[in-house]
Coordinates of C-alpha atoms in Angstrom, one line a residue:
Chain A
M50 CA -16.7 -61.2 33.6
T51 CA -16.1 -65.1 33.5
L52 CA -18.7 -67.9 35.0
R53 CA -16.0 -68.9 37.5
A54 CA -15.4 -64.3 38.6
R55 CA -18.9 -64.1 38.7
T56 CA -19.8 -67.8 40.6
W57 CA -17.3 -66.3 43.3
L58 CA -18.6 -63.0 42.7
C59 CA -22.3 -64.5 43.8
A60 CA -20.9 -66.7 45.9
A61 CA -19.5 -64.5 48.4
G62 CA -22.0 -62.2 48.8
A63 CA -25.2 -64.8 48.9
L64 CA -22.4 -65.7 52.1
G65 CA -23.3 -61.6 52.8
V66 CA -27.2 -62.7 52.3
A67 CA -27.2 -65.5 54.5
V68 CA -25.5 -63.7 57.6
L69 CA -28.0 -61.1 56.9
L70 CA -30.7 -63.7 57.1
V71 CA -29.2 -65.8 59.7
T72 CA -30.0 -62.8 62.5
A73 CA -33.0 -61.5 61.1
F74 CA -34.3 -65.4 61.6
L75 CA -33.3 -64.9 65.4
R76 CA -34.9 -62.4 66.3
M77 CA -38.1 -63.4 64.8
P78 CA -40.7 -65.3 66.5
E79 CA -40.4 -68.4 67.9
F80 CA -41.2 -70.9 64.4
G81 CA -44.6 -72.6 65.6
G82 CA -44.9 -70.3 68.9
T83 CA -48.9 -68.9 69.5
L84 CA -48.2 -65.2 68.5
H85 CA -50.0 -64.1 65.7
L86 CA -51.4 -61.6 66.1
Y87 CA -53.0 -61.2 62.5
R88 CA -54.8 -64.6 63.2
D89 CA -56.4 -63.0 66.6
L90 CA -57.7 -60.4 64.7
A91 CA -58.7 -61.9 61.5
L92 CA -61.2 -64.5 63.3
P93 CA -63.6 -63.0 64.6
A94 CA -63.9 -60.9 61.8
A95 CA -64.6 -64.3 59.5
I96 CA -66.8 -66.0 61.6
A97 CA -68.9 -63.0 62.4
R98 CA -69.2 -62.6 58.4
A99 CA -69.9 -66.2 58.2
T100 CA -67.2 -67.1 56.6
P101 CA -65.7 -70.8 57.3
N102 CA -62.4 -70.7 55.0
L103 CA -59.8 -67.7 57.4
V104 CA -57.9 -67.5 53.8
S105 CA -60.9 -66.7 51.9
S106 CA -62.2 -64.2 54.5
V107 CA -58.9 -62.2 54.5
N108 CA -58.5 -62.5 50.4
F109 CA -62.1 -61.9 48.9
D110 CA -63.0 -59.6 52.5
L111 CA -61.0 -58.0 55.1
R112 CA -58.3 -57.5 52.2
A113 CA -60.0 -57.7 49.0
L114 CA -58.3 -54.1 48.0
D115 CA -54.9 -56.1 48.2
T116 CA -56.8 -58.7 45.5
L117 CA -57.3 -56.2 42.9
G118 CA -54.2 -54.8 43.4
E119 CA -52.6 -58.7 42.4
E120 CA -55.5 -59.3 40.3
T121 CA -53.8 -55.9 38.3
I122 CA -50.8 -57.5 38.3
V123 CA -51.7 -60.8 36.6
A124 CA -54.3 -59.2 34.0
A125 CA -50.5 -56.9 33.0
A126 CA -48.5 -59.5 32.5
V127 CA -51.3 -61.1 30.9
V128 CA -51.2 -58.3 28.0
G129 CA -48.0 -58.2 28.2
T130 CA -47.3 -61.7 27.2
L131 CA -50.1 -61.0 24.2
S132 CA -48.1 -58.0 23.2
L133 CA -44.8 -60.3 23.2
L134 CA -45.8 -62.8 21.8
Q135 CA -48.5 -61.8 18.3
P136 CA -47.3 -63.7 15.9
S137 CA -45.5 -61.2 13.0
P138 CA -47.1 -61.0 9.8
A139 CA -44.3 -62.9 8.0
E140 CA -44.3 -65.3 11.0
R141 CA -48.6 -66.3 10.2
E142 CA -48.2 -66.7 7.2
R143 CA -46.1 -69.8 8.5
I144 CA -49.1 -70.9 10.6
E145 CA -49.3 -74.9 9.8
P146 CA -51.2 -77.1 12.3
Q147 CA -49.9 -80.3 12.9
R148 CA -51.0 -83.8 14.2
G149 CA -48.7 -86.7 15.9
Y150 CA -50.2 -89.1 16.6
V151 CA -51.8 -90.3 19.6
M152 CA -52.5 -93.6 21.4
P153 CA -55.8 -94.0 21.7
V154 CA -55.4 -94.0 25.2
V155 CA -54.4 -90.8 26.3
K156 CA -57.5 -89.4 23.8
L157 CA -60.0 -91.2 25.7
A158 CA -58.3 -90.6 29.4
G159 CA -58.1 -86.7 28.5
Y160 CA -61.9 -86.6 26.9
L161 CA -62.7 -88.3 30.8
M162 CA -60.8 -86.4 32.8
L163 CA -62.0 -83.4 31.1
P164 CA -65.5 -82.7 32.8
V165 CA -64.1 -83.9 35.8
T166 CA -61.8 -81.2 35.6
L167 CA -64.2 -79.0 34.7
L168 CA -66.2 -79.2 36.6
L169 CA -63.6 -79.2 40.0
G170 CA -63.0 -75.8 38.9
I171 CA -66.1 -75.1 38.7
D172 CA -66.9 -76.6 42.4
V173 CA -63.2 -76.2 43.7
V174 CA -64.5 -71.4 42.8
V175 CA -68.5 -72.2 44.6
H176 CA -66.8 -73.3 47.3
G177 CA -64.3 -70.7 48.1
H178 CA -65.9 -69.8 51.3
L179 CA -66.4 -72.9 52.6
T180 CA -64.1 -75.9 51.8
P181 CA -59.9 -75.2 50.4
G182 CA -60.3 -73.3 46.9
G183 CA -61.2 -69.8 45.6
G184 CA -61.0 -68.2 43.0
F185 CA -57.2 -68.3 42.7
Q186 CA -56.9 -72.5 42.5
G187 CA -60.3 -73.0 41.1
G188 CA -59.6 -70.7 38.2
V189 CA -56.1 -72.5 37.1
V190 CA -58.0 -76.2 37.4
L191 CA -60.4 -74.9 35.0
A192 CA -57.5 -73.7 32.7
T193 CA -55.8 -76.3 33.0
G194 CA -58.9 -78.5 32.9
W195 CA -59.3 -76.6 29.3
H196 CA -55.7 -77.6 27.9
L197 CA -56.6 -81.4 28.2
L198 CA -57.9 -81.5 24.7
Y199 CA -54.9 -80.0 23.9
I200 CA -53.5 -84.0 25.8
S201 CA -56.1 -85.9 24.1
G202 CA -53.8 -84.2 20.8
S203 CA -56.7 -82.6 19.0
Y204 CA -55.5 -78.9 18.8
P205 CA -58.4 -78.6 16.1
A206 CA -60.3 -79.9 18.6
L207 CA -59.2 -77.5 21.1
K208 CA -58.8 -74.4 18.6
R209 CA -62.6 -74.4 18.1
L210 CA -63.5 -74.7 22.0
R211 CA -61.9 -71.9 23.3
P212 CA -63.2 -69.0 22.3
I213 CA -60.0 -67.0 23.0
D214 CA -61.4 -63.2 21.8
W215 CA -64.2 -64.5 24.4
C216 CA -61.9 -65.0 27.0
E217 CA -60.2 -61.9 27.0
Y218 CA -63.7 -60.9 27.3
A219 CA -63.9 -62.7 30.7
E220 CA -60.8 -61.4 31.9
A221 CA -61.2 -57.9 31.0
A222 CA -64.4 -58.1 32.3
A223 CA -64.3 -59.8 35.7
T224 CA -61.6 -57.0 36.1
G225 CA -63.9 -54.1 36.2
L226 CA -66.6 -56.4 38.0
Y227 CA -64.2 -56.3 40.9
V228 CA -63.9 -52.8 40.4
V229 CA -67.7 -52.3 40.3
A230 CA -68.5 -54.7 44.0
G231 CA -66.2 -52.2 45.8
L232 CA -68.1 -49.4 44.6
A233 CA -71.1 -51.0 45.6
G234 CA -69.6 -51.5 48.7
L235 CA -68.7 -47.7 48.6
V236 CA -71.6 -46.5 48.0
I237 CA -73.5 -48.6 50.2
G238 CA -71.1 -50.1 52.8
G239 CA -69.2 -46.1 53.1
A240 CA -66.1 -48.0 52.1
F241 CA -64.2 -49.6 48.6
L242 CA -65.4 -53.4 49.1
A243 CA -67.6 -53.2 51.7
N244 CA -69.2 -56.6 53.1
V245 CA -72.7 -55.4 52.1
L246 CA -74.4 -58.1 51.1
P247 CA -76.3 -60.4 53.8
K248 CA -74.0 -62.9 55.1
G249 CA -76.4 -66.0 55.4
E250 CA -75.9 -68.5 57.6
F251 CA -72.8 -69.9 58.9
G252 CA -71.6 -72.6 55.9
S253 CA -74.7 -72.8 53.8
L254 CA -74.0 -72.1 50.2
L255 CA -75.4 -68.5 49.3
S256 CA -72.9 -67.2 52.7
A257 CA -70.7 -64.7 53.4
G258 CA -72.3 -61.5 51.8
T259 CA -69.2 -60.9 48.6
V260 CA -67.0 -63.5 50.1
P261 CA -68.5 -66.0 46.8
V262 CA -69.2 -63.6 44.8
L263 CA -65.3 -61.7 44.6
S264 CA -64.2 -65.5 44.4
V265 CA -66.2 -66.4 41.5
L266 CA -65.2 -63.1 40.0
I267 CA -61.3 -63.7 40.3
G268 CA -62.0 -67.5 39.3
I269 CA -63.1 -66.0 36.0
E270 CA -60.8 -63.6 35.3
V271 CA -57.7 -65.9 36.9
A272 CA -59.3 -68.6 34.6
A273 CA -59.9 -66.5 31.3
G274 CA -56.3 -64.8 31.4
L275 CA -54.3 -69.1 32.0
V276 CA -56.2 -70.1 29.0
V277 CA -55.3 -66.7 27.5
L278 CA -51.7 -67.0 28.4
L279 CA -51.1 -70.7 27.6
A280 CA -53.0 -70.2 24.1
R281 CA -50.5 -68.1 22.9
F282 CA -47.6 -70.1 24.1
L283 CA -48.9 -73.3 22.2
G284 CA -49.8 -70.9 19.0
Q285 CA -46.3 -69.8 19.0
G286 CA -45.2 -74.0 18.4
L287 CA -47.1 -73.4 15.2
I288 CA -44.9 -71.7 13.7
R289 CA -42.6 -73.0 11.7
E290 CA -39.2 -72.1 11.7
E291 CA -37.7 -70.0 9.0
D292 CA -35.3 -72.0 6.3
P293 CA -32.3 -70.9 7.0
Chain B
M245 CA -36.3 -72.6 62.2
A246 CA -35.5 -75.1 59.9
C247 CA -38.7 -73.3 57.8
Y248 CA -36.8 -70.2 57.8
G249 CA -33.8 -71.5 57.1
V250 CA -35.1 -73.9 54.2
A251 CA -36.4 -70.2 53.3
G252 CA -33.5 -68.6 53.1
W253 CA -32.2 -71.7 51.8
L254 CA -34.0 -71.6 48.5
L255 CA -33.3 -67.9 48.8
L256 CA -29.8 -68.3 47.9
I257 CA -29.9 -71.1 45.8
G258 CA -32.4 -69.6 43.9
A259 CA -30.2 -66.5 43.3
I260 CA -27.0 -68.5 42.7
G261 CA -28.5 -70.4 39.9
I262 CA -29.9 -67.2 38.2
V263 CA -25.9 -66.3 38.0
R264 CA -24.6 -69.5 37.0
S265 CA -27.4 -69.8 34.3
R266 CA -26.8 -70.0 30.6
H267 CA -29.9 -70.6 29.6
L268 CA -32.1 -67.8 29.3
V269 CA -35.5 -71.1 30.4
H270 CA -33.0 -71.8 33.2
T271 CA -32.7 -68.2 35.0
V272 CA -36.3 -68.1 35.3
V273 CA -37.0 -71.1 36.7
S274 CA -33.9 -70.2 39.4
L275 CA -35.7 -67.5 39.8
S276 CA -39.2 -69.5 40.4
V277 CA -36.8 -71.3 42.8
A278 CA -35.6 -68.0 44.9
Q279 CA -39.3 -67.1 45.4
A280 CA -41.3 -70.5 46.3
G281 CA -38.5 -69.2 49.7
T282 CA -40.8 -66.3 50.3
Y283 CA -43.5 -68.9 50.3
V284 CA -42.2 -71.2 52.7
L285 CA -41.3 -68.4 55.1
L286 CA -44.5 -66.8 55.5
L287 CA -46.2 -69.8 56.2
G288 CA -43.4 -70.5 58.5
I289 CA -43.9 -67.4 60.8
G290 CA -48.2 -68.2 60.7
Y291 CA -46.8 -72.0 61.8
Q292 CA -49.0 -73.0 65.3
D293 CA -47.6 -76.4 66.9
R294 CA -50.5 -78.2 67.3
A295 CA -52.4 -75.6 65.8
G296 CA -55.8 -76.7 62.6
A297 CA -56.0 -75.3 59.4
P298 CA -57.9 -72.6 58.8
I299 CA -60.6 -73.6 58.3
V300 CA -63.4 -73.0 60.7
V301 CA -66.9 -73.8 62.7
Q302 CA -69.4 -71.2 64.3
D303 CA -67.8 -71.9 67.9
Q304 CA -64.1 -72.3 66.8
R305 CA -62.1 -73.8 70.2
R306 CA -59.3 -75.4 68.9
P307 CA -56.2 -72.7 67.8
V308 CA -56.2 -71.8 63.7
V309 CA -52.7 -70.9 62.1
D310 CA -52.8 -67.4 60.8
P311 CA -54.8 -67.1 57.8
M312 CA -53.4 -63.6 56.2
V313 CA -49.9 -64.9 56.3
Q314 CA -51.5 -67.9 53.6
A315 CA -53.6 -65.2 52.1
M316 CA -50.3 -63.1 51.0
T317 CA -48.5 -66.6 49.6
L318 CA -51.4 -67.8 47.8
T319 CA -51.6 -63.6 46.0
D320 CA -47.4 -64.7 45.6
I321 CA -48.2 -68.2 44.0
V322 CA -50.2 -66.7 41.2
V323 CA -48.8 -63.8 40.8
S324 CA -45.4 -65.4 40.4
A325 CA -46.7 -67.8 37.6
T326 CA -48.2 -65.1 36.3
I327 CA -44.3 -63.4 36.0
T328 CA -42.9 -66.2 34.6
A329 CA -44.9 -66.7 31.4
L330 CA -44.2 -63.4 30.9
L331 CA -40.3 -64.1 31.2
L332 CA -40.9 -67.4 29.3
G333 CA -42.4 -64.6 25.8
L334 CA -40.3 -62.0 27.0
T335 CA -37.5 -65.2 26.1
I336 CA -39.4 -66.0 22.7
Q337 CA -38.9 -62.3 21.4
I338 CA -35.1 -63.2 22.4
S339 CA -35.1 -65.9 20.9
K340 CA -36.5 -64.9 17.7
R341 CA -34.1 -61.5 17.3
H342 CA -30.7 -62.3 18.7
G343 CA -31.1 -66.3 17.9
T344 CA -29.8 -67.2 21.1
V345 CA -30.9 -67.6 24.7
D346 CA -27.7 -67.8 26.2
P347 CA -27.2 -64.9 29.0
D348 CA -23.6 -64.5 27.9
E349 CA -23.6 -65.0 24.1
L350 CA -26.3 -62.1 24.2
R351 CA -24.3 -59.5 26.2
A352 CA -21.6 -60.1 23.7
L353 CA -24.3 -59.0 21.0
R354 CA -25.1 -55.4 23.3
G355 CA -28.3 -56.8 22.8
Chain C
M135 CA -44.8 -86.7 65.3
T136 CA -45.9 -83.6 63.8
T137 CA -42.6 -82.1 63.6
I138 CA -41.1 -84.6 61.8
V139 CA -43.4 -84.8 59.0
L140 CA -42.4 -81.2 59.1
L141 CA -38.6 -82.2 58.8
V142 CA -39.0 -84.4 56.8
A143 CA -41.0 -82.5 54.0
L144 CA -38.6 -79.4 54.4
A145 CA -35.9 -81.6 54.0
F146 CA -37.2 -82.5 50.8
V147 CA -38.1 -79.2 49.6
A148 CA -34.5 -78.3 49.9
V149 CA -33.5 -81.6 48.3
A150 CA -35.7 -80.2 45.8
G151 CA -34.7 -77.0 45.3
F152 CA -31.1 -77.7 44.6
A153 CA -32.1 -80.4 42.6
V154 CA -33.9 -77.7 41.0
V155 CA -31.2 -75.4 40.5
A156 CA -28.9 -77.8 39.5
T157 CA -30.2 -79.5 36.6
P158 CA -28.7 -77.9 34.0
D159 CA -30.8 -78.8 30.8
P160 CA -33.9 -76.8 30.8
R161 CA -35.8 -79.7 29.5
R162 CA -35.2 -81.9 32.4
Q163 CA -35.8 -79.1 34.9
A164 CA -39.8 -78.5 34.0
I165 CA -39.4 -81.9 35.8
T166 CA -37.6 -81.6 38.4
L167 CA -39.8 -78.2 38.5
S168 CA -42.9 -79.9 38.9
L169 CA -41.4 -82.6 41.4
F170 CA -40.0 -79.7 43.6
S171 CA -43.3 -78.1 43.0
L172 CA -45.0 -81.4 44.6
C173 CA -42.8 -81.1 47.9
L174 CA -43.4 -77.5 48.5
A175 CA -47.1 -78.8 47.9
L176 CA -46.7 -81.1 50.8
L177 CA -45.2 -79.4 53.3
F178 CA -47.6 -76.5 52.8
V179 CA -50.6 -79.2 53.7
A180 CA -47.6 -80.6 56.6
L181 CA -47.8 -76.4 57.4
Q182 CA -51.9 -76.2 58.2
A183 CA -52.4 -74.5 54.4
P184 CA -54.2 -76.8 52.1
D185 CA -55.3 -73.8 49.5
V186 CA -51.9 -72.7 49.7
A187 CA -51.6 -76.7 48.6
L188 CA -53.6 -76.9 46.7
S189 CA -52.7 -73.8 44.8
E190 CA -49.4 -74.3 44.7
L191 CA -50.3 -78.0 42.7
A192 CA -52.4 -76.0 39.8
V193 CA -49.2 -73.8 39.2
G194 CA -46.4 -75.3 40.4
S195 CA -46.5 -78.9 39.0
A196 CA -48.9 -77.9 35.8
V197 CA -48.8 -74.7 34.1
V198 CA -45.4 -73.2 35.0
P199 CA -44.3 -77.1 34.0
L200 CA -46.5 -76.5 30.6
L201 CA -45.3 -73.0 29.7
V202 CA -41.7 -74.0 30.2
L203 CA -41.8 -76.9 27.9
L204 CA -43.9 -74.2 25.7
T205 CA -41.6 -72.3 25.4
I206 CA -38.3 -74.8 24.8
R207 CA -39.8 -76.5 22.2
K208 CA -40.1 -72.6 20.5
V209 CA -36.2 -71.6 21.8
G210 CA -34.2 -74.8 21.9
G211 CA -32.7 -76.2 25.3
R212 CA -29.2 -76.1 25.5

């Protein structure tokens, strides 16, 4: 099918979907309205478990099982990408670390930003139950911060400081420990991923029971997974093209 | 209503982008635009006028927006990022195997 | 006031989303995608979702464009 015919067909389909969407939107609860059944249930539950951040409460306590499923998707996607981007033996011979010129200012900025970003990432992860943030966001910040070393132009330094093997182990371990935490809830609390730890004082760092624990586990998993992913993509760039 | 409209718009425009794409990376990026429509829709459902962010104090009086849809969106974003990575990895493999990333040429190769 | 902020943010997102799809060169798309994510993050703040905004900011405007750029370096642009 030519691009033109395809576009027309797609436009017709899009028009149909648009009509369906508008009819659906017209029957949906009004935007900005006060009808929020889940909110009305989640709010008292989160306060009873001393979790000020309702989103973290939903993610790591009330609907922690969903997060386990999501974590599994992330792990599976990372494994899939790793096997797709595994350099073949022939490619491995053509790997050459390249070193371009990087402005000293950029280098300095990279090195200065690195500790700040890593600290910020850890802060976002461990305060996930109190302030906006949590394992997902903090994990991404950590993984990105690590790669500031790449912007600083020192791929060798990045390679030395990036224990890829350990990241892979950490990812697997965090995923496994999440299940272990769930089983502990099953044994002690009678339900998978039940919040069995002491809830503590509302608003303090060590509170909300298992929420910060699961948040930290997710943080490790996401950070390690992204570091491994980025490493593979960066590694692909180092393979010299075959001479035609 | 405008919020739902923008959600639908992103979904459709992303789909059209996928269909009209001449480069697999463009296809993957268009898919992530379509997926952004789901974020806007979910957050639009949970929004309430004059309500605060879902970070509460112990005796919360002010209404807050729905945290449930926000948690779902959060999950959605992270999954979307890793799926994008997976698709980009596939793109690299396709380029290695077939030497092209144009979907039309790929069909000609019956790859 | 909030309504105006919301409408402006929604308009930005709609336009930026179109710009991402309408950019044929994937190399430039990495930049428009980054800007689109920024607009989305602003919209999410206006929708009272700081958690989601943070996540979108980190994932959408940093990690995904970086992956796109790295992929293009490998497979070549148009």
